[in-house]
PDB file of C-alpha atoms in Angstrom:
ATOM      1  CA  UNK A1458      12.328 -18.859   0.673  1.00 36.00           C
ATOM      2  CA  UNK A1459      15.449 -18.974   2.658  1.00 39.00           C
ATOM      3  CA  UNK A1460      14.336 -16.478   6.240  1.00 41.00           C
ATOM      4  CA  UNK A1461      16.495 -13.882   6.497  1.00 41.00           C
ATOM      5  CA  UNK A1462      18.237 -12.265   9.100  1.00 40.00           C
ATOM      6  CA  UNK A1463      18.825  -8.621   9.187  1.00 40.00           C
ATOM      7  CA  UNK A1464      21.338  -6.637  11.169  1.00 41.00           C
ATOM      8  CA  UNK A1465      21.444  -3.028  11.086  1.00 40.00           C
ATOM      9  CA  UNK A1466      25.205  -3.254  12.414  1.00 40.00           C
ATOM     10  CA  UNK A1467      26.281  -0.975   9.955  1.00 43.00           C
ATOM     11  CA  UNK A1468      23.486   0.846   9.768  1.00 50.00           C
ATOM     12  CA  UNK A1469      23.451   3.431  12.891  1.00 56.00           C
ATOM     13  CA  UNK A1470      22.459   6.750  11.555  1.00 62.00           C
ATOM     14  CA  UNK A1471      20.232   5.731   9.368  1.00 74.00           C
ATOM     15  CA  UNK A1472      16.268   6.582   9.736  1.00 84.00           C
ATOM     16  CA  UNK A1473      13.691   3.936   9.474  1.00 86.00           C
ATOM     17  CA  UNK A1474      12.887   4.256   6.575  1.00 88.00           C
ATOM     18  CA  UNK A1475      16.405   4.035   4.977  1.00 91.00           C
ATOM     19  CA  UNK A1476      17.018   0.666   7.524  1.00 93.00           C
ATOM     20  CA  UNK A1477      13.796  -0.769   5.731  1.00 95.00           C
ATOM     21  CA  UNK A1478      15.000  -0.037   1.662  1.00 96.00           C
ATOM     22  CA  UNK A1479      18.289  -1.330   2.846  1.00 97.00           C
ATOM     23  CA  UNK A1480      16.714  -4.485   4.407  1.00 97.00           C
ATOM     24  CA  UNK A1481      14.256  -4.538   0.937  1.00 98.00           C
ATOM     25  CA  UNK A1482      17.539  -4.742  -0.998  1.00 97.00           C
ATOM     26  CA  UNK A1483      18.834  -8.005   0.844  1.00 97.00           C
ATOM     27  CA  UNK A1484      15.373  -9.847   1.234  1.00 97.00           C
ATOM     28  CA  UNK A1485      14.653  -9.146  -2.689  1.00 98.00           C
ATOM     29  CA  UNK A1486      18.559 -10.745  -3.780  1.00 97.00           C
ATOM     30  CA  UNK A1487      17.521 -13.712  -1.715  1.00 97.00           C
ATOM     31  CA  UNK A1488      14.161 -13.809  -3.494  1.00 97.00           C
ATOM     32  CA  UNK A1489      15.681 -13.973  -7.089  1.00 97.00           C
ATOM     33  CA  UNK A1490      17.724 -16.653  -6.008  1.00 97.00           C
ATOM     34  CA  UNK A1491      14.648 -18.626  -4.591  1.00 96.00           C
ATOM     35  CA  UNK A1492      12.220 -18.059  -7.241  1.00 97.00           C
ATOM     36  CA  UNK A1493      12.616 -16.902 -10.944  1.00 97.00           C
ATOM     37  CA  UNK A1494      10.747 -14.906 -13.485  1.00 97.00           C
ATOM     38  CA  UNK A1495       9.435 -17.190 -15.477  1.00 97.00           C
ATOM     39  CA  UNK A1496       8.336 -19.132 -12.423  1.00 98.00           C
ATOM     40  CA  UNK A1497       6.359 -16.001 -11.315  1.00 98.00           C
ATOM     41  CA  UNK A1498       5.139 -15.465 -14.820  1.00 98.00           C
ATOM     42  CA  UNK A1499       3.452 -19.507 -14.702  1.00 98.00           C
ATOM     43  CA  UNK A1500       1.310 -18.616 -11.641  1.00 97.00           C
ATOM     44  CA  UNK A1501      -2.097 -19.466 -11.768  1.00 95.00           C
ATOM     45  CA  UNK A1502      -3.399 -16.140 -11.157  1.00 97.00           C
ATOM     46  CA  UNK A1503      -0.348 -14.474 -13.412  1.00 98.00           C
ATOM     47  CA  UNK A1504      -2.935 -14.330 -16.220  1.00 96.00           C
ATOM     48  CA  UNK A1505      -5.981 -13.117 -14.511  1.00 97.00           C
ATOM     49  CA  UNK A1506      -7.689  -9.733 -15.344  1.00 97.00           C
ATOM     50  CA  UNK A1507      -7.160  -6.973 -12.469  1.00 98.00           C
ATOM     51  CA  UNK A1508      -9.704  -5.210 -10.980  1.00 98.00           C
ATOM     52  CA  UNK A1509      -9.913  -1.279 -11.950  1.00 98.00           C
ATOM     53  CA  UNK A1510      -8.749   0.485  -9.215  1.00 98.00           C
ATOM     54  CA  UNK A1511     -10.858   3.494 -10.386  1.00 98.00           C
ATOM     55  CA  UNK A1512     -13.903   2.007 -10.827  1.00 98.00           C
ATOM     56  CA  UNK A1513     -13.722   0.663  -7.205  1.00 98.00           C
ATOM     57  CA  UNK A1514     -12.897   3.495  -5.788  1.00 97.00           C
ATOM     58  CA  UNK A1515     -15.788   6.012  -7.593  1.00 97.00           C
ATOM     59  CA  UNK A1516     -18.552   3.746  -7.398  1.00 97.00           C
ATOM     60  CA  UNK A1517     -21.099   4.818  -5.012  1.00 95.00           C
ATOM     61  CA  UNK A1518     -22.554   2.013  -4.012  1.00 96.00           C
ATOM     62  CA  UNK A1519     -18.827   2.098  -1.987  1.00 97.00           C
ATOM     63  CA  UNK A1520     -16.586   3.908   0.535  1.00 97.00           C
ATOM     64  CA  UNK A1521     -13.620   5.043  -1.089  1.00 98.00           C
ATOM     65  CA  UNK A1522     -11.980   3.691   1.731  1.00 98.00           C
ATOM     66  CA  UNK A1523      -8.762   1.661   1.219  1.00 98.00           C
ATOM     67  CA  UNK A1524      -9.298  -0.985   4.253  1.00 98.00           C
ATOM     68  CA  UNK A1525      -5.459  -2.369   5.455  1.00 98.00           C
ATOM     69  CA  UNK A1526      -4.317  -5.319   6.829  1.00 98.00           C
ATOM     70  CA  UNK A1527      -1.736  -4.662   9.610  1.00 97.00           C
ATOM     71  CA  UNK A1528      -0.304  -6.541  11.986  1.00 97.00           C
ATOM     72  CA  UNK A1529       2.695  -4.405  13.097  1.00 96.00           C
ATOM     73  CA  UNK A1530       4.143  -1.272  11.677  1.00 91.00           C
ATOM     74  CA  UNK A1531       8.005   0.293  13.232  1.00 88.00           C
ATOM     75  CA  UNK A1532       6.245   2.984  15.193  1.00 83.00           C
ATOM     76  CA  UNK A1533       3.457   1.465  17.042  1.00 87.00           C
ATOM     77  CA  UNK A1534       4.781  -2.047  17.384  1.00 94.00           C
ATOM     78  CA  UNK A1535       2.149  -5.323  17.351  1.00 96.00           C
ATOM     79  CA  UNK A1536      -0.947  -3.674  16.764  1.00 97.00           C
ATOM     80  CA  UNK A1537      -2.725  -6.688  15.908  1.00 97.00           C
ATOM     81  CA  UNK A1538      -1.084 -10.661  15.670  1.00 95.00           C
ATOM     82  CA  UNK A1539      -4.696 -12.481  16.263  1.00 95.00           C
ATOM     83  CA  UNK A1540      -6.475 -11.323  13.210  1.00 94.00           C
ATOM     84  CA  UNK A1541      -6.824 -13.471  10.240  1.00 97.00           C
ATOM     85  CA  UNK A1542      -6.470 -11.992   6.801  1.00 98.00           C
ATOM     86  CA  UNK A1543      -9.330 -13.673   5.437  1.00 98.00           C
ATOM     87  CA  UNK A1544     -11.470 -13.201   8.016  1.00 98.00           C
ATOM     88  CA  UNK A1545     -10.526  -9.538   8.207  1.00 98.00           C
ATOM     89  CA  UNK A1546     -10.455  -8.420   4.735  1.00 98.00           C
ATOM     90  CA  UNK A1547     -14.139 -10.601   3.616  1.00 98.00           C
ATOM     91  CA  UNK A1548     -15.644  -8.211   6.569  1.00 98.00           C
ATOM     92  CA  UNK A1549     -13.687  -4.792   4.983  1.00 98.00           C
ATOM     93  CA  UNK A1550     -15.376  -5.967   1.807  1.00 98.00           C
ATOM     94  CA  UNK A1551     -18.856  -6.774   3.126  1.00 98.00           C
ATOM     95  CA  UNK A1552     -18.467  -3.741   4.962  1.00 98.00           C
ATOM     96  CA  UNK A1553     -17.931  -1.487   1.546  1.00 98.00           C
ATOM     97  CA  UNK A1554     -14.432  -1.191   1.233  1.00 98.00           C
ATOM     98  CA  UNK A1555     -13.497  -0.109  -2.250  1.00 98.00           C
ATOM     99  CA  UNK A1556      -9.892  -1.861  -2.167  1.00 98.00           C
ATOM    100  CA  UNK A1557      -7.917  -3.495   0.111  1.00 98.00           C
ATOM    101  CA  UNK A1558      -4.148  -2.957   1.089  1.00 98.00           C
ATOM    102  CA  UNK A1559      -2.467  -5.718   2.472  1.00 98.00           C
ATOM    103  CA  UNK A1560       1.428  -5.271   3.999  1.00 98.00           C
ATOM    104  CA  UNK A1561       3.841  -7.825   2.572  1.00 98.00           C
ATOM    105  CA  UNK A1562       7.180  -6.529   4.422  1.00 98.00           C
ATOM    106  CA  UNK A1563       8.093  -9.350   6.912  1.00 97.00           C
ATOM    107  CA  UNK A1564      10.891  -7.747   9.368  1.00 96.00           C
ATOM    108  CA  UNK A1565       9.287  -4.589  10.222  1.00 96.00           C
ATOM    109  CA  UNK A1566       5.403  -5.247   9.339  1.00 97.00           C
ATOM    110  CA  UNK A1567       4.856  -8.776  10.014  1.00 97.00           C
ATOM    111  CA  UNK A1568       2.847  -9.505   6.933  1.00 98.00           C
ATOM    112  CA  UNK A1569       3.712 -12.416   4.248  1.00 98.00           C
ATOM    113  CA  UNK A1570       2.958 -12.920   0.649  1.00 98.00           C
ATOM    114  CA  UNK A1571       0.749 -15.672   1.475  1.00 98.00           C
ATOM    115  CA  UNK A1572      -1.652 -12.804   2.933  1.00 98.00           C
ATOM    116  CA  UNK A1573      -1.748 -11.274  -0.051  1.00 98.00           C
ATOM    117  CA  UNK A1574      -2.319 -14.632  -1.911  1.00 98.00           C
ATOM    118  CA  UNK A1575      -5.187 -15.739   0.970  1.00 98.00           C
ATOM    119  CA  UNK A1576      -6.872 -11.887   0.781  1.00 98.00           C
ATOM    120  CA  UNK A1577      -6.759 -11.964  -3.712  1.00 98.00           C
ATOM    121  CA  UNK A1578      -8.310 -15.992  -3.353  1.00 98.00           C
ATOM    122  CA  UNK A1579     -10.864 -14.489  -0.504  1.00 98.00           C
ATOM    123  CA  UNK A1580     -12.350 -11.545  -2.315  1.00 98.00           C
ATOM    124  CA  UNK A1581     -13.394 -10.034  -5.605  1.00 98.00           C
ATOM    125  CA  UNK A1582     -12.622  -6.084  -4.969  1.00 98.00           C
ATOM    126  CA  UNK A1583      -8.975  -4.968  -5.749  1.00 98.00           C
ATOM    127  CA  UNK A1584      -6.097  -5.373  -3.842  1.00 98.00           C
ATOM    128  CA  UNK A1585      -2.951  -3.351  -3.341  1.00 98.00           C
ATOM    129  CA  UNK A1586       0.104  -4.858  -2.843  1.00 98.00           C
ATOM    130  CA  UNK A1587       1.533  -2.794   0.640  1.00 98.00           C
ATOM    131  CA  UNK A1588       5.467  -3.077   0.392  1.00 98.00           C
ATOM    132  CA  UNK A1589       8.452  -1.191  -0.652  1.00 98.00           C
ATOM    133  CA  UNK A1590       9.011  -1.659  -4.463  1.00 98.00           C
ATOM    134  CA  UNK A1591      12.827  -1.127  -5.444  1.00 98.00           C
ATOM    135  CA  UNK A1592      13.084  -3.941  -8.123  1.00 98.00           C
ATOM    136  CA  UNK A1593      11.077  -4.931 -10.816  1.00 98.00           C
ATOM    137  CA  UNK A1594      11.287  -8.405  -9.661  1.00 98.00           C
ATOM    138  CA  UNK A1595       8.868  -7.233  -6.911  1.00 98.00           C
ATOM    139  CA  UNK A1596       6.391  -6.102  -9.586  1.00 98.00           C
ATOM    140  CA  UNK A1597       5.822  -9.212 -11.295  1.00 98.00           C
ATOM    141  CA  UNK A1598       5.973 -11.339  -8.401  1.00 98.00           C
ATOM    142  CA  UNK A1599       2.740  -8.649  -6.981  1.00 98.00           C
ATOM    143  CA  UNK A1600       1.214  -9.935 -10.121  1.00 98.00           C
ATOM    144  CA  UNK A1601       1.915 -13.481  -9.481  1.00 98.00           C
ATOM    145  CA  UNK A1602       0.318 -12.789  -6.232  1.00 98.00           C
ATOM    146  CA  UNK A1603      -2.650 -11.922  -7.517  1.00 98.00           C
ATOM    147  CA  UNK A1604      -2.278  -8.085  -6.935  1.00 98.00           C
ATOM    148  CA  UNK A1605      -4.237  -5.280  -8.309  1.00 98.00           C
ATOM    149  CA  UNK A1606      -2.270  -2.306  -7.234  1.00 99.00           C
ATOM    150  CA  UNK A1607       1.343  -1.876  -6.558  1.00 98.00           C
ATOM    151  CA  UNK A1608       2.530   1.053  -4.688  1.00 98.00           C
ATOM    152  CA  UNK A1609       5.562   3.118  -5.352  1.00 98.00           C
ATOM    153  CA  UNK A1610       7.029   5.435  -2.803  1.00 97.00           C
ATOM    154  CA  UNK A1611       8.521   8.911  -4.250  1.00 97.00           C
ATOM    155  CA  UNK A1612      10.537   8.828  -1.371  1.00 95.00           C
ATOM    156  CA  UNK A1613      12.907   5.606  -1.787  1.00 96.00           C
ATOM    157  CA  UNK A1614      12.760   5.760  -5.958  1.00 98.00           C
ATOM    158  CA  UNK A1615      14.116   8.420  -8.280  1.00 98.00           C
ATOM    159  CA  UNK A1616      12.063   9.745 -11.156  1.00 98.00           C
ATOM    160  CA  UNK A1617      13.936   7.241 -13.482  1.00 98.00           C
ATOM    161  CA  UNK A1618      13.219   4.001 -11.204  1.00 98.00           C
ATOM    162  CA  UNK A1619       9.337   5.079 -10.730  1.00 98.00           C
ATOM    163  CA  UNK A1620       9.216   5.583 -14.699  1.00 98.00           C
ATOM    164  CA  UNK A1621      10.450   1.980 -14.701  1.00 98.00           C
ATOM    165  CA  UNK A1622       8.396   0.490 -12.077  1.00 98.00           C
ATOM    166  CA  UNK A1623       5.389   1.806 -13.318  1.00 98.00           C
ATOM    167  CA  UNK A1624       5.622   0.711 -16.996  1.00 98.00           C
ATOM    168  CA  UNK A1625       6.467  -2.387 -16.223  1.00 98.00           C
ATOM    169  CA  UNK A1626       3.361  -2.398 -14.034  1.00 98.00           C
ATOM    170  CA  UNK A1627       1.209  -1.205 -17.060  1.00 98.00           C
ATOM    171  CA  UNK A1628       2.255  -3.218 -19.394  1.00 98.00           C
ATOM    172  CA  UNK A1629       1.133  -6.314 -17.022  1.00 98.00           C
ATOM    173  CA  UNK A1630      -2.402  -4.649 -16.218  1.00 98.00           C
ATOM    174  CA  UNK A1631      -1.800  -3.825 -12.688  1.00 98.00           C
ATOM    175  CA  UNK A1632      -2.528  -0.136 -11.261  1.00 98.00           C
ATOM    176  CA  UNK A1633       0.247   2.123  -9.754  1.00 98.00           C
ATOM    177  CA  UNK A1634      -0.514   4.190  -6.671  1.00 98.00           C
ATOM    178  CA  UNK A1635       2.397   6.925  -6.236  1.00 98.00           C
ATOM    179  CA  UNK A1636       2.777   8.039  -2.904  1.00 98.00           C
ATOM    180  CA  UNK A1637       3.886  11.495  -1.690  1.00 97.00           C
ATOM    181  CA  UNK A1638       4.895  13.186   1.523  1.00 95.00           C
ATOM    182  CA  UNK A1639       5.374  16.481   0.368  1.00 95.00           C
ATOM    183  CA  UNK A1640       5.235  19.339  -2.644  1.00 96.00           C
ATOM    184  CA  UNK A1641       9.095  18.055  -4.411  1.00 97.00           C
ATOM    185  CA  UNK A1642       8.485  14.550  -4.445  1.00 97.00           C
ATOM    186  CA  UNK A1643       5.345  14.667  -5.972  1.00 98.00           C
ATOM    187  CA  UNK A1644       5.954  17.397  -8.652  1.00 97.00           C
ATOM    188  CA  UNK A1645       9.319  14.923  -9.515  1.00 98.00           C
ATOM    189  CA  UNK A1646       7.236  12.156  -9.033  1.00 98.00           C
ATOM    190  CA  UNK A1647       4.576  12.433 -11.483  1.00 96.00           C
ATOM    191  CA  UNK A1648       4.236  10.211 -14.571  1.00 94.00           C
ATOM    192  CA  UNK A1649       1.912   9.043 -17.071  1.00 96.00           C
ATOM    193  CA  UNK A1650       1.751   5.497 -15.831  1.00 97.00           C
ATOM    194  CA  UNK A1651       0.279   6.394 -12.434  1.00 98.00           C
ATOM    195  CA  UNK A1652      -3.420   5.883 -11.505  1.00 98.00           C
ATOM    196  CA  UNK A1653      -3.441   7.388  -8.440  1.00 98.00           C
ATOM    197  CA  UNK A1654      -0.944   9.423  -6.167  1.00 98.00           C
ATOM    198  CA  UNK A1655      -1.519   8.967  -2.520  1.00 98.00           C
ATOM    199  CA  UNK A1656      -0.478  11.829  -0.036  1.00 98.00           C
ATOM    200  CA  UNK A1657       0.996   9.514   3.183  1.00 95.00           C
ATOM    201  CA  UNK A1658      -0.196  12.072   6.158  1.00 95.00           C
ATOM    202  CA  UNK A1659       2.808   9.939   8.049  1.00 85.00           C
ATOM    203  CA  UNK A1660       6.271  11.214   8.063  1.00 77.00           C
ATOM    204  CA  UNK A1661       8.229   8.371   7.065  1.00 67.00           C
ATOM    205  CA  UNK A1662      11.552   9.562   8.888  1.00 67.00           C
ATOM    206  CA  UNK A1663      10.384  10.066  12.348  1.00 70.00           C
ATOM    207  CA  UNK A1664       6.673   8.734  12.158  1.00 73.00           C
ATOM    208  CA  UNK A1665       4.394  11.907  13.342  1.00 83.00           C
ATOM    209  CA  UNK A1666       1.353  12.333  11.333  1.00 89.00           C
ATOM    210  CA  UNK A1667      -0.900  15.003  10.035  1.00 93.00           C
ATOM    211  CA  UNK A1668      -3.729  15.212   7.724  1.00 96.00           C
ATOM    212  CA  UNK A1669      -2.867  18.602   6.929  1.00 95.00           C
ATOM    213  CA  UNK A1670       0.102  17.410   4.465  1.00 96.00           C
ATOM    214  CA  UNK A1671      -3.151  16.119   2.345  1.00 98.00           C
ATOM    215  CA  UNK A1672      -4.685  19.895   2.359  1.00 97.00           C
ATOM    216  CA  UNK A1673      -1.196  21.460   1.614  1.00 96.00           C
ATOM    217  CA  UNK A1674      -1.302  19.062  -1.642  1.00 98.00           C
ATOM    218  CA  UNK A1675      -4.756  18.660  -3.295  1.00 97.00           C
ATOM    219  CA  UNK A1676      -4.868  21.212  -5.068  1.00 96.00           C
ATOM    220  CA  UNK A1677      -1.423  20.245  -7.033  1.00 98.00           C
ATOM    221  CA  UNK A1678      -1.984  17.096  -7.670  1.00 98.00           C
ATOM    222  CA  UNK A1679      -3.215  17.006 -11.485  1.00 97.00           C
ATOM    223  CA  UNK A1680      -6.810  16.373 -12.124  1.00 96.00           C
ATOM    224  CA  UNK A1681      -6.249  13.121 -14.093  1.00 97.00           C
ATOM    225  CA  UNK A1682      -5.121  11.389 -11.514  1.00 98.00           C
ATOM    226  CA  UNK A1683      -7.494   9.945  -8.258  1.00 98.00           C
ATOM    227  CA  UNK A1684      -6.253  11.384  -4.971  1.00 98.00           C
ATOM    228  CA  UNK A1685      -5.392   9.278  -2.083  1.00 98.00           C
ATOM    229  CA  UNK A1686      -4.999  10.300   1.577  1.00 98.00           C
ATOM    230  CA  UNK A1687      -3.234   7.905   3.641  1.00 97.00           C
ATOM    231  CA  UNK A1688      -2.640   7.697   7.486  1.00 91.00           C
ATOM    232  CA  UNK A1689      -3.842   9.587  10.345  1.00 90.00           C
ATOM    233  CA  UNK A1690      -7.339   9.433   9.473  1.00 94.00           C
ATOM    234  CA  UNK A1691      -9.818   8.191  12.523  1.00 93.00           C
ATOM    235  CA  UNK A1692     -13.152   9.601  12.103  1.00 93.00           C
ATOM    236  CA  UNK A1693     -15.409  10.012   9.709  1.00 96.00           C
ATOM    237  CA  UNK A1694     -15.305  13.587  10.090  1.00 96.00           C
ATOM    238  CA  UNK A1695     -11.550  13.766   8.331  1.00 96.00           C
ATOM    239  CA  UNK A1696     -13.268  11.796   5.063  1.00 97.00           C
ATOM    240  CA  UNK A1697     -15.966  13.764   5.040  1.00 96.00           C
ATOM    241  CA  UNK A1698     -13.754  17.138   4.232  1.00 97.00           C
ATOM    242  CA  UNK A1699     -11.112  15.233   2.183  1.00 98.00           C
ATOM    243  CA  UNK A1700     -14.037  14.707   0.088  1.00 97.00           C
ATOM    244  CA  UNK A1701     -14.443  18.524  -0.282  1.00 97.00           C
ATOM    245  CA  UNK A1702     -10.804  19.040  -1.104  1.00 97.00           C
ATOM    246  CA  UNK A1703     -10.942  16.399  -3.868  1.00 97.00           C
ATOM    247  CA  UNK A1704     -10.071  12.756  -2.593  1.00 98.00           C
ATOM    248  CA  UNK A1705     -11.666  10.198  -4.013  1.00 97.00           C
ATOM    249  CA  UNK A1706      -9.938   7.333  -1.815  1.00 98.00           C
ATOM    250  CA  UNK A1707      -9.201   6.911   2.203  1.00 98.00           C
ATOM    251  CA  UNK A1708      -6.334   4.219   3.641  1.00 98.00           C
ATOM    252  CA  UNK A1709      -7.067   3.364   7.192  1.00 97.00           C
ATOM    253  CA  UNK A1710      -5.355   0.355   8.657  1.00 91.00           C
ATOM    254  CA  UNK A1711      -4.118   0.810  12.213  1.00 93.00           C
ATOM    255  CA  UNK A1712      -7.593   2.729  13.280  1.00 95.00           C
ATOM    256  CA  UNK A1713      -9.624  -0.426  12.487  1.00 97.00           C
ATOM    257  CA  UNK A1714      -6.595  -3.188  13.298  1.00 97.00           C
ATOM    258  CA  UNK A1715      -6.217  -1.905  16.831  1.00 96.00           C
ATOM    259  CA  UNK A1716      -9.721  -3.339  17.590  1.00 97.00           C
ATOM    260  CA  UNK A1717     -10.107  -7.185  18.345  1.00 96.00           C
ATOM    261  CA  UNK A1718     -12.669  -7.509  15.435  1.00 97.00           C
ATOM    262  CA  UNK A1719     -11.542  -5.087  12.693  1.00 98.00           C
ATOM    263  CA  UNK A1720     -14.215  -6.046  10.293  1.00 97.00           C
ATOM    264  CA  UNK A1721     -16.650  -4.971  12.887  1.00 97.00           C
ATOM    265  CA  UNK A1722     -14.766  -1.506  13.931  1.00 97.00           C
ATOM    266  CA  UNK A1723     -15.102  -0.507   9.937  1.00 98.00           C
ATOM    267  CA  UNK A1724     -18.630  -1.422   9.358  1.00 98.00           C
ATOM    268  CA  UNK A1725     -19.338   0.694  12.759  1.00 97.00           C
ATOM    269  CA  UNK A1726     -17.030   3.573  11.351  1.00 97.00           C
ATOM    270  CA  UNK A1727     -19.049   3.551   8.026  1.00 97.00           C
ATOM    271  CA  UNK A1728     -21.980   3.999   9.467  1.00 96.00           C
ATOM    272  CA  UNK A1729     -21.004   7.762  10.860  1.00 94.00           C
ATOM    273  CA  UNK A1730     -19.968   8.256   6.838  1.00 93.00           C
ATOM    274  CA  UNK A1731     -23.951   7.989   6.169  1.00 85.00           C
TER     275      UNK A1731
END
């Protein structure tokens, strides 16, 4: 694919988040325009079965946690640009991971789609595709990927788009995780087609955390659906009661991929979970 350059000239008054859909919009065009559907759709792993995200994340034998590969995120900056993904995401999984999240945004995450391509060839628990989804373009190329999961953020989509996004998602086998900040997106938000819905303890506008937001919603999140708390989760003593209010899965990224050896940071943060 042709690298793109984004400017935000143009763009002054808008948050992060809305610089990142508007950048999503542009990189996505040029994607169409590199790659079609039907190539997608001949991939070698286009055709493969995905993992159940729900079965991963309930067995026991695991640790509901959701294990990220990050090197950079807007806030924080380079968190970590020496890790490998396949080194990285093999230890998440040895060390009882239940899925893994890998970031595919280039300009303001630094991850690729080859490190979702090198973590689905590297391991055989699920994987969630970590982006923002705005076109169903991105949906089938997650599948040609060899993605699991796709997530869809109540934030950036209306209830129409998300209804969209998430059929289309169905229909090709893959699992949808909706993710909420707050009370109005997820009670527009929900939808028959979602497997999960993930409360994102990070405000996406200015980028302060707290678990709390993941309290304030358990208990209105409808029973058929897993619960997810994302961000702003460090010790094991944060799992341990989002467990009691419900949650069935945990995504930590930046807490293990600020240490030099991620793989090894989990497995030691697992062990306080026993």
């Amino acid at each position: 694919m042709n690298k793109q350059t984004f400017s935000l000239k143009g763009a002054r008054g808008l948050n992060i988040l809305d610089k990142i859909v508007l950048n999503k919009k542009a990189e996505v065009e040029l994607a169409k325009k590199d790659t079609t559907t039907k190539e997608l759709e001949a991939s070698a792993l286009f055709n493969r079965p995905t993992y159940s995200f729900k079965e991963f994340l309930l067995d026991p034998a695991r640790t509901g946690i959701i294990a990220e590969f990050k090197r950079r995120s807007p806030s924080k900056g380079i968190i970590n640009d020496k890790a490998g993904v396949e080194a990285v995401t093999t230890a998440y999984a040895a060390a009882g991971a239940s899925a893994l999240s890998v970031l595919t945004d280039v300009d303001f995450f630094m991850g690729t789609k080859m490190d979702l391509f090198k973590a689905r060839q590297a391991n055989i628990i699920p994987v969630l595709r970590k982006d923002f989804m705005i076109d169903e373009f991105q949906v089938i190329e997650a599948k040609s990927l060899g993605a699991d999961i796709i997530l869809l953020i109540a934030a950036i989509l209306t209830p129409k788009e998300i209804d969209k996004l998430a059929s289309l998602a169905k229909s090709l086998g893959l699992n949808v995780l909706l993710e909420v900040h707050n009370l109005e997106e997820l009670q527009r938000s929900i939808n028959p087609n979602l497997d999960a819905i993930g409360v994102n303890n990070r405000n996406l506008a200015d980028f302060t955390v707290s678990v709390e937001t993941s309290y304030q919603l358990a208990e209105h999140i409808p029973a058929e659906f897993m619960k997810i708390s994302e961000s702003a989760i460090s010790d094991t003593e944060t799992i341990k009661g989002l467990k009691k209010a419900g949650f069935n899965g945990f995504l930590i990224g930046e807490n293990f991929m600020k240490q030099a050896d991620p793989g090894l940071a989990m497995r030691e943060f697992v062990e306080g979970l026993k």
